[in-house]
Coordinates of C-alpha atoms and ligand atoms in Angstrom, one line a residue:
M250 CA 17.3 -46.7 11.8
S251 CA 16.0 -44.5 9.0
S252 CA 18.2 -43.3 6.2
S253 CA 16.8 -39.8 6.4
S254 CA 18.6 -37.2 8.4
H255 CA 16.9 -35.6 11.4
L256 CA 17.9 -32.3 12.9
I257 CA 16.2 -30.4 15.7
I258 CA 16.6 -26.7 16.4
K259 CA 15.7 -26.2 20.0
N260 CA 14.6 -23.1 22.1
G261 CA 14.8 -20.5 19.4
T262 CA 12.3 -17.7 18.9
V263 CA 10.7 -18.3 15.5
I264 CA 9.6 -15.1 13.7
T265 CA 7.4 -15.3 10.7
S266 CA 5.4 -12.7 8.8
S267 CA 2.6 -13.0 11.3
H268 CA 3.8 -14.8 14.4
Q269 CA 6.5 -14.9 17.0
K270 CA 6.9 -17.9 19.2
K271 CA 9.5 -19.7 21.2
T272 CA 9.4 -23.2 19.8
D273 CA 11.4 -26.1 18.3
I274 CA 11.8 -27.0 14.6
L275 CA 12.3 -30.6 13.4
I276 CA 14.0 -30.8 10.0
V277 CA 13.9 -34.1 8.1
D278 CA 16.2 -34.1 5.1
D279 CA 15.7 -30.8 3.3
K280 CA 12.3 -29.8 4.7
I281 CA 10.7 -28.5 7.8
A282 CA 8.8 -31.5 9.2
K283 CA 7.4 -30.3 12.5
I284 CA 7.1 -27.1 14.5
G285 CA 6.3 -27.2 18.3
N286 CA 7.8 -28.1 21.6
F287 CA 8.7 -31.7 21.6
T288 CA 11.3 -34.2 22.7
S289 CA 12.8 -36.4 20.1
D290 CA 12.7 -40.2 20.4
D291 CA 15.2 -40.3 17.6
D292 CA 18.7 -40.8 19.1
D293 CA 20.3 -40.1 15.7
A294 CA 18.8 -36.6 15.5
G295 CA 21.3 -33.8 15.6
I296 CA 20.4 -30.9 17.9
I297 CA 21.2 -27.2 17.6
D298 CA 20.6 -25.2 20.7
A299 CA 19.2 -21.8 19.6
S300 CA 18.6 -20.4 23.0
G301 CA 18.6 -16.6 22.9
L302 CA 18.5 -16.6 19.1
L303 CA 15.8 -15.4 16.7
I304 CA 15.0 -17.7 13.8
F305 CA 14.0 -16.0 10.6
P306 CA 13.0 -17.7 7.3
G307 CA 16.0 -17.5 4.9
G308 CA 16.0 -14.3 3.0
V309 CA 14.7 -13.9 -0.6
D310 CA 16.6 -11.1 -2.4
A311 CA 14.4 -10.3 -5.4
H312 CA 16.9 -8.0 -7.0
T313 CA 20.5 -8.8 -7.7
H314 CA 22.9 -8.4 -10.6
M315 CA 25.7 -11.0 -10.5
E316 CA 28.3 -10.8 -13.3
L317 CA 26.2 -8.2 -15.1
P318 CA 27.8 -7.1 -18.3
V319 CA 28.0 -3.2 -18.4
M320 CA 30.0 -1.1 -20.9
G321 CA 32.6 -3.8 -21.5
I322 CA 33.0 -4.8 -17.9
H323 CA 31.1 -7.0 -15.4
S324 CA 29.8 -6.3 -11.9
S325 CA 32.5 -7.6 -9.7
D326 CA 30.6 -10.3 -7.9
T327 CA 30.3 -13.6 -9.8
F328 CA 27.4 -15.9 -9.0
A329 CA 29.8 -17.7 -6.7
T330 CA 31.3 -14.8 -4.7
G331 CA 28.0 -12.9 -4.6
T332 CA 25.8 -15.7 -3.4
K333 CA 28.4 -16.7 -0.8
A334 CA 28.3 -13.2 0.5
A335 CA 24.5 -13.3 0.4
L336 CA 24.5 -16.5 2.6
Y337 CA 26.7 -14.7 5.2
G338 CA 23.9 -12.2 5.5
G339 CA 21.1 -14.7 5.8
T340 CA 19.8 -14.6 2.2
T341 CA 19.2 -18.2 0.9
T342 CA 17.5 -17.4 -2.4
I343 CA 18.3 -14.7 -4.9
I344 CA 16.4 -13.7 -8.0
D345 CA 18.9 -12.3 -10.5
F346 CA 18.1 -10.4 -13.7
A347 CA 18.9 -12.0 -17.1
N348 CA 19.0 -9.0 -19.4
Q349 CA 18.0 -9.4 -23.1
S350 CA 20.3 -7.7 -25.5
R351 CA 18.4 -6.5 -28.5
M352 CA 20.1 -9.0 -30.8
E353 CA 18.9 -12.1 -29.0
S354 CA 15.7 -14.0 -28.2
L355 CA 14.4 -14.4 -24.6
N356 CA 15.4 -18.1 -24.6
Q357 CA 18.9 -17.2 -25.8
T358 CA 19.2 -14.7 -22.9
L359 CA 18.1 -17.3 -20.4
D360 CA 20.6 -19.8 -21.8
K361 CA 23.4 -17.3 -21.3
W362 CA 22.5 -16.7 -17.7
F363 CA 22.1 -20.4 -16.8
L364 CA 25.6 -20.9 -18.2
K365 CA 27.0 -18.3 -15.8
A366 CA 25.1 -19.5 -12.8
E367 CA 24.8 -23.3 -13.0
G368 CA 27.3 -25.1 -10.8
H369 CA 28.5 -22.0 -9.2
V370 CA 25.7 -20.7 -7.0
Y371 CA 25.8 -21.1 -3.2
T372 CA 22.2 -19.9 -2.5
D373 CA 19.2 -21.2 -4.3
Y374 CA 18.4 -19.0 -7.2
A375 CA 15.7 -17.9 -9.7
L376 CA 15.8 -15.5 -12.6
H377 CA 13.8 -12.6 -13.9
L378 CA 14.0 -11.8 -17.6
S379 CA 14.5 -8.2 -18.7
V380 CA 12.7 -7.7 -22.0
T381 CA 14.1 -5.0 -24.3
V382 CA 12.3 -6.0 -27.5
V383 CA 8.6 -6.5 -27.6
N384 CA 7.7 -8.2 -30.9
H385 CA 5.9 -11.3 -32.2
Q386 CA 8.8 -13.5 -31.3
T387 CA 9.0 -12.2 -27.8
I388 CA 5.3 -12.7 -27.3
A389 CA 5.5 -16.2 -28.7
E390 CA 8.2 -17.2 -26.3
L391 CA 6.4 -16.1 -23.1
E392 CA 4.2 -19.1 -22.5
G393 CA 7.1 -21.6 -22.7
I394 CA 9.4 -19.5 -20.6
I395 CA 6.8 -19.2 -17.8
K396 CA 5.6 -22.8 -17.9
H397 CA 8.6 -24.8 -18.9
R398 CA 11.6 -22.7 -17.7
G399 CA 10.1 -21.4 -14.5
V400 CA 10.6 -17.7 -15.1
S401 CA 7.4 -15.9 -14.3
S402 CA 8.5 -12.2 -13.9
F403 CA 9.7 -9.8 -16.6
K404 CA 11.6 -6.6 -16.2
T405 CA 11.0 -3.6 -18.4
F406 CA 12.8 -0.2 -18.5
M407 CA 11.3 3.2 -18.9
A408 CA 14.8 4.7 -19.0
Y409 CA 18.1 3.9 -20.8
K410 CA 18.2 4.4 -24.5
T411 CA 19.4 0.8 -25.3
M412 CA 16.8 -0.9 -23.1
M413 CA 13.7 1.2 -22.7
I414 CA 10.4 0.3 -24.3
T415 CA 7.2 2.3 -24.7
D416 CA 4.2 2.4 -22.4
D417 CA 2.1 0.5 -24.9
E418 CA 4.8 -2.2 -25.1
I419 CA 4.7 -2.5 -21.3
A420 CA 0.9 -2.8 -21.4
T421 CA 1.2 -5.5 -24.1
L422 CA 3.7 -7.4 -22.0
M423 CA 1.4 -7.1 -18.9
R424 CA -1.5 -8.6 -20.9
E425 CA 0.4 -11.4 -22.5
T426 CA 2.3 -12.5 -19.4
S427 CA -0.8 -12.3 -17.1
K428 CA -2.3 -15.1 -19.3
Y429 CA 0.2 -17.5 -17.8
G430 CA 0.6 -16.1 -14.3
G431 CA 3.5 -13.8 -15.1
L432 CA 4.2 -10.4 -13.7
V433 CA 5.8 -7.3 -15.2
T434 CA 8.3 -5.4 -13.2
V435 CA 9.6 -2.0 -14.2
H436 CA 12.5 0.4 -13.7
A437 CA 10.4 3.5 -13.3
E438 CA 12.3 6.6 -14.4
D439 CA 11.2 8.9 -17.2
G440 CA 13.9 8.2 -19.8
E441 CA 13.0 11.0 -22.2
L442 CA 13.3 13.6 -19.4
I443 CA 16.6 12.2 -18.2
E444 CA 18.1 12.1 -21.7
S445 CA 17.2 15.7 -22.3
I446 CA 18.8 16.8 -19.0
I447 CA 21.9 14.7 -19.8
E448 CA 22.2 16.2 -23.3
N449 CA 21.9 19.7 -21.9
N450 CA 24.5 19.0 -19.2
I451 CA 26.9 17.5 -21.7
S452 CA 26.5 20.4 -24.1
Q453 CA 27.5 22.7 -21.2
K454 CA 30.4 20.5 -20.3
N455 CA 28.8 19.6 -17.0
I456 CA 30.1 16.0 -17.0
A457 CA 31.6 15.6 -13.5
P458 CA 30.0 12.6 -11.6
Q459 CA 28.6 15.2 -9.1
F460 CA 25.9 15.9 -11.8
H461 CA 24.5 12.3 -11.6
P462 CA 21.7 13.2 -9.2
I463 CA 20.8 16.3 -11.2
N464 CA 20.5 14.2 -14.3
R465 CA 18.0 11.9 -12.6
P466 CA 15.7 14.0 -10.5
I467 CA 12.9 12.7 -8.3
V468 CA 10.4 14.1 -10.8
A469 CA 11.7 11.5 -13.3
E470 CA 10.6 8.8 -11.0
S471 CA 7.3 10.3 -10.0
N472 CA 6.4 11.0 -13.7
A473 CA 7.1 7.4 -14.6
I474 CA 5.1 6.0 -11.7
S475 CA 2.2 8.2 -12.6
R476 CA 2.2 6.7 -16.1
L477 CA 2.3 3.2 -14.6
V478 CA -0.7 4.0 -12.4
N479 CA -2.6 4.9 -15.6
I480 CA -1.5 1.8 -17.4
S481 CA -2.4 -0.4 -14.4
E482 CA -5.8 1.2 -14.1
R483 CA -6.5 0.9 -17.8
E484 CA -5.4 -2.7 -18.1
N485 CA -6.8 -3.7 -14.7
L486 CA -3.5 -5.5 -14.1
P487 CA -0.8 -5.2 -11.4
I488 CA 2.7 -4.0 -12.1
Y489 CA 5.8 -4.2 -9.8
V490 CA 8.1 -1.2 -9.4
V491 CA 11.7 -2.0 -8.6
H492 CA 13.9 0.2 -6.4
L493 CA 11.5 2.9 -5.4
S494 CA 13.7 5.8 -4.1
S495 CA 11.5 8.7 -3.1
A496 CA 8.5 9.9 -1.1
E497 CA 7.0 11.5 -4.2
G498 CA 7.2 8.3 -6.1
L499 CA 5.5 6.5 -3.2
N500 CA 2.7 9.1 -3.1
C501 CA 2.1 8.8 -6.9
A502 CA 1.9 5.0 -6.6
L503 CA -0.9 5.3 -4.0
N504 CA -2.7 8.0 -5.9
K505 CA -5.5 5.9 -7.5
S506 CA -7.1 3.0 -5.7
N507 CA -8.0 1.3 -8.9
A508 CA -4.4 0.9 -9.9
K509 CA -2.3 -1.9 -8.4
I510 CA 1.3 -0.8 -8.1
I511 CA 3.5 -3.2 -6.1
L512 CA 6.5 -1.5 -4.6
E513 CA 10.0 -2.5 -3.8
T514 CA 12.7 -0.4 -2.2
C515 CA 16.3 -1.0 -1.2
P516 CA 18.4 -0.4 2.0
Q517 CA 20.3 2.4 0.2
Y518 CA 17.1 4.4 -0.2
L519 CA 16.3 3.9 3.5
L520 CA 19.7 4.8 4.8
L521 CA 21.9 6.8 2.5
D522 CA 21.3 10.3 1.3
D523 CA 22.4 12.6 -1.5
S524 CA 25.0 14.4 0.6
K525 CA 27.3 11.6 -0.7
Y526 CA 27.3 13.4 -4.1
L527 CA 28.7 16.6 -2.6
H528 CA 32.1 15.1 -2.1
T529 CA 34.9 16.9 -4.0
D530 CA 36.7 13.6 -4.8
P531 CA 34.9 12.1 -7.8
L532 CA 35.9 8.6 -6.8
E533 CA 34.0 9.1 -3.5
V534 CA 31.0 10.3 -5.5
N535 CA 31.2 7.3 -7.9
K536 CA 31.0 4.8 -5.0
F537 CA 27.3 6.0 -4.7
V538 CA 26.5 6.4 -8.4
M539 CA 23.4 4.2 -9.0
S540 CA 20.1 4.7 -10.7
P541 CA 17.9 6.0 -9.4
P542 CA 20.3 8.1 -7.2
I543 CA 20.1 8.2 -3.4
R544 CA 17.8 11.1 -2.3
P545 CA 17.6 13.9 0.2
L546 CA 17.4 12.6 3.8
Q547 CA 13.8 13.5 4.4
N548 CA 12.7 10.7 2.0
H549 CA 13.9 8.0 4.4
Q550 CA 11.1 8.3 7.0
H551 CA 8.4 8.2 4.3
L552 CA 9.9 5.0 2.8
W553 CA 10.1 3.4 6.3
K554 CA 6.5 4.4 6.9
G555 CA 5.6 2.9 3.5
I556 CA 6.9 -0.4 4.8
A557 CA 5.2 -0.1 8.1
D558 CA 1.9 0.8 6.4
G559 CA 2.2 -2.2 4.1
H560 CA 2.4 -0.1 0.9
I561 CA 6.0 -1.2 0.2
K562 CA 6.0 -4.9 0.0
V563 CA 9.6 -5.8 -0.7
V564 CA 13.1 -4.7 0.4
A565 CA 15.7 -6.0 -2.1
T566 CA 19.3 -4.9 -2.5
D567 CA 19.7 -4.2 -6.3
H568 CA 23.2 -5.6 -5.5
C569 CA 25.4 -4.5 -8.4
P570 CA 29.0 -4.0 -7.2
F571 CA 31.9 -2.4 -9.0
T572 CA 35.4 -2.2 -7.6
L573 CA 37.1 1.2 -7.1
E574 CA 39.2 0.4 -10.2
Q575 CA 36.0 0.0 -12.2
K576 CA 34.4 3.1 -10.7
K577 CA 37.5 5.0 -11.8
L578 CA 36.4 4.6 -15.4
G579 CA 34.1 7.5 -14.8
L580 CA 36.3 9.7 -12.8
N581 CA 35.9 12.7 -15.1
D582 CA 32.7 11.8 -17.0
F583 CA 29.4 10.7 -15.5
T584 CA 28.5 8.8 -18.8
K585 CA 31.3 6.3 -18.1
V586 CA 30.6 5.5 -14.4
P587 CA 29.3 1.9 -14.0
N588 CA 26.1 2.3 -12.0
G589 CA 25.4 0.3 -8.9
I590 CA 26.5 -0.5 -5.3
P591 CA 27.2 -3.6 -3.3
G592 CA 24.7 -4.6 -0.6
V593 CA 23.5 -8.3 -0.9
E594 CA 25.2 -9.2 2.4
H595 CA 23.7 -6.5 4.7
R596 CA 19.9 -6.5 4.1
L597 CA 18.9 -8.3 7.2
E598 CA 21.2 -6.6 9.7
I599 CA 20.1 -3.2 8.3
L600 CA 16.4 -4.1 8.5
F601 CA 16.9 -5.4 12.0
S602 CA 19.2 -2.7 13.4
E603 CA 18.0 0.4 11.5
G604 CA 14.4 -0.7 11.0
Y605 CA 13.3 -2.8 13.9
L606 CA 15.5 -1.6 16.7
K607 CA 14.9 2.0 15.8
G608 CA 11.1 1.5 16.0
Q609 CA 10.4 1.9 12.2
I610 CA 9.0 -1.6 11.6
T611 CA 8.0 -4.6 13.6
L612 CA 9.7 -8.0 13.4
N613 CA 6.8 -9.4 11.5
Q614 CA 7.0 -6.6 9.0
L615 CA 10.8 -7.2 8.7
V616 CA 10.0 -10.9 7.8
Q617 CA 7.4 -9.8 5.3
V618 CA 9.7 -7.5 3.2
W619 CA 12.8 -9.7 3.8
S620 CA 11.4 -13.0 2.7
T621 CA 7.7 -13.8 2.7
N622 CA 6.4 -11.1 0.4
P623 CA 9.1 -11.5 -2.3
A624 CA 8.6 -15.3 -2.2
R625 CA 4.9 -15.0 -2.5
I626 CA 4.9 -12.3 -5.2
F627 CA 7.4 -14.1 -7.3
G628 CA 6.0 -17.6 -7.1
L629 CA 8.4 -19.2 -4.6
H630 CA 6.0 -19.5 -1.7
P631 CA 5.4 -21.7 0.3
R632 CA 8.5 -23.6 -0.6
K633 CA 10.5 -20.4 0.2
G634 CA 9.8 -17.4 2.4
D635 CA 8.2 -19.1 5.4
I636 CA 8.6 -21.3 8.4
V637 CA 5.9 -23.8 7.9
V638 CA 5.7 -27.6 7.7
G639 CA 6.7 -28.7 4.2
A640 CA 8.7 -25.7 3.4
D641 CA 12.4 -25.9 2.5
A642 CA 14.4 -25.7 5.7
D643 CA 16.0 -22.4 4.8
L644 CA 16.6 -20.7 8.2
V645 CA 18.6 -17.9 9.7
L646 CA 19.8 -18.2 13.3
F647 CA 20.2 -14.6 14.4
D648 CA 21.8 -13.2 17.5
P649 CA 19.9 -9.9 18.3
N650 CA 22.6 -8.7 20.7
I651 CA 25.9 -8.9 18.8
K652 CA 27.3 -5.4 17.9
H653 CA 29.5 -5.1 14.9
T654 CA 30.5 -2.5 12.3
I655 CA 30.0 -2.9 8.6
S656 CA 33.3 -2.6 6.7
S657 CA 34.9 -3.7 3.4
K658 CA 37.6 -5.2 5.6
T659 CA 35.2 -7.9 7.0
H660 CA 32.5 -8.3 4.3
H661 CA 32.5 -11.2 1.9
M662 CA 31.4 -9.4 -1.3
N663 CA 34.1 -9.2 -4.0
V664 CA 34.4 -5.4 -3.9
D665 CA 36.9 -3.2 -2.2
Y666 CA 34.6 -0.7 -0.6
S667 CA 31.4 -0.7 1.4
A668 CA 28.4 1.6 0.8
Y669 CA 27.8 1.4 4.6
E670 CA 31.5 1.6 5.7
G671 CA 31.6 2.3 9.5
L672 CA 27.9 1.8 10.1
D673 CA 27.5 0.3 13.6
V674 CA 24.7 -2.3 13.7
V675 CA 23.3 -4.6 16.4
G676 CA 22.4 -8.2 15.4
K677 CA 24.2 -10.7 13.4
C678 CA 23.6 -14.1 11.6
Q679 CA 25.0 -16.9 13.8
G680 CA 24.1 -19.8 11.4
V681 CA 22.3 -20.2 8.1
M682 CA 20.6 -23.3 6.9
L683 CA 19.8 -24.0 3.2
R684 CA 17.5 -26.9 2.5
G685 CA 18.2 -28.5 5.8
K686 CA 22.0 -28.3 5.6
V687 CA 24.1 -26.0 7.7
A688 CA 25.5 -23.6 5.1
I689 CA 27.2 -21.2 7.5
D690 CA 27.8 -22.5 11.0
C691 CA 27.8 -20.6 14.3
D692 CA 31.5 -19.8 13.9
G693 CA 30.9 -18.3 10.5
V694 CA 32.5 -21.2 8.7
L695 CA 31.1 -22.0 5.2
K696 CA 30.0 -25.6 5.2
I697 CA 28.7 -26.1 1.6
N698 CA 30.4 -26.2 -1.7
E699 CA 30.2 -24.0 -4.7
G700 CA 27.2 -25.2 -6.8
Y701 CA 25.2 -26.4 -3.8
G702 CA 22.5 -23.9 -4.8
H703 CA 19.7 -25.1 -7.0
Y704 CA 17.8 -23.3 -9.7
I705 CA 14.2 -22.9 -8.5
H706 CA 11.5 -23.3 -11.1
R707 CA 9.0 -20.7 -10.1
G708 CA 5.2 -20.9 -10.2
A709 CA 2.7 -18.1 -11.0
C710 CA 3.3 -14.7 -9.4
V711 CA 0.7 -13.9 -6.7
V712 CA -0.3 -10.3 -6.1
Ligands
ZN50 ZN1 18.7 -3.4 -10.7

């Protein structure tokens, strides 16, 4: 008898980024050991019958903000509560953002984030580093951070006074990180334009939260993306745009074939529209205050098509929840609303129900944006993001027929409202495995302890 543990998942329909096949999966310890139809001669092997279920690779959410410090408060999900909720939705790896404050070095920022996460995370996790100061010290730290600390992607901001850097600094960072396989990502909104609109609105006492989408118009996004197209073309290097929100932004990104703009969008930009900002109750408005704002309805079809056409590579959540009590801080003043919405738990069921079942994307495309592309782009593949021999056995058993309704009454995120309250969806996770261990069983019972999640030292980004 061997000391390794054997588990067979039988009769499920395995969906990858390119294939769909009814087959069995043998898991030995934490890895996928064999894929195919076979009978086991190992009497000790556990067997999970996945008849009628789809099996997806565990999700990779490339954009989360757990315990993010903002204006003296923190986003309401800790690494523990947020990653537990992520697991319930089939996400087995998150990439969270460690944000540099201008007083600290990049290594100090990373130390702070590890302190928050280590020992508390349920999913596996990796970190992006947000760079707000580009100087000699920053540049000197990059090689060690990529090679020795496993952080190969760097976020930059074109908006927000306290975080934004110049286009030249973004270009410098692209050149320097690319030497070691790093990738620069960017919050693409024209900060100067936004600041001038905000100043003007404040001077006219137009400070109700309803002004949020007016402060951050679509043209701010498309301007910023046009600048990035020029930078990418000039430097002959790729750049990754987080949370694309509009059709105009998408068109700008595709404008020049010599530029390489990698696009991410989020469920909120595929499903929610700016009518939410017309509500007369400012607290209702504040539930949906995020940057960039949600856009007019007609943008949705273009973003779905962008996924189907392969132009949008990643759907991440930008999960950044605040409770209603926290959202009340900006009841009468848009400058005081903490920006962000919850969503880490619902990415798969939204992609499946609103995307696949409504004919917007295929199942293979779903897997691409849900798991395989973010894993590949951010240096986690083939360990994560795929169902292949040798990969971590991170798997989602998904029942495509279960109907349910998204609600704050039943979700697992630590926040007292849902951005998708009342949305009826079809399809639900009926079991989640992380590194060969049942993390959520078919009855929805959590089977792993806080801290089971590992830090994943990432390799070079691949674009
Ligand atoms: Zn974000």
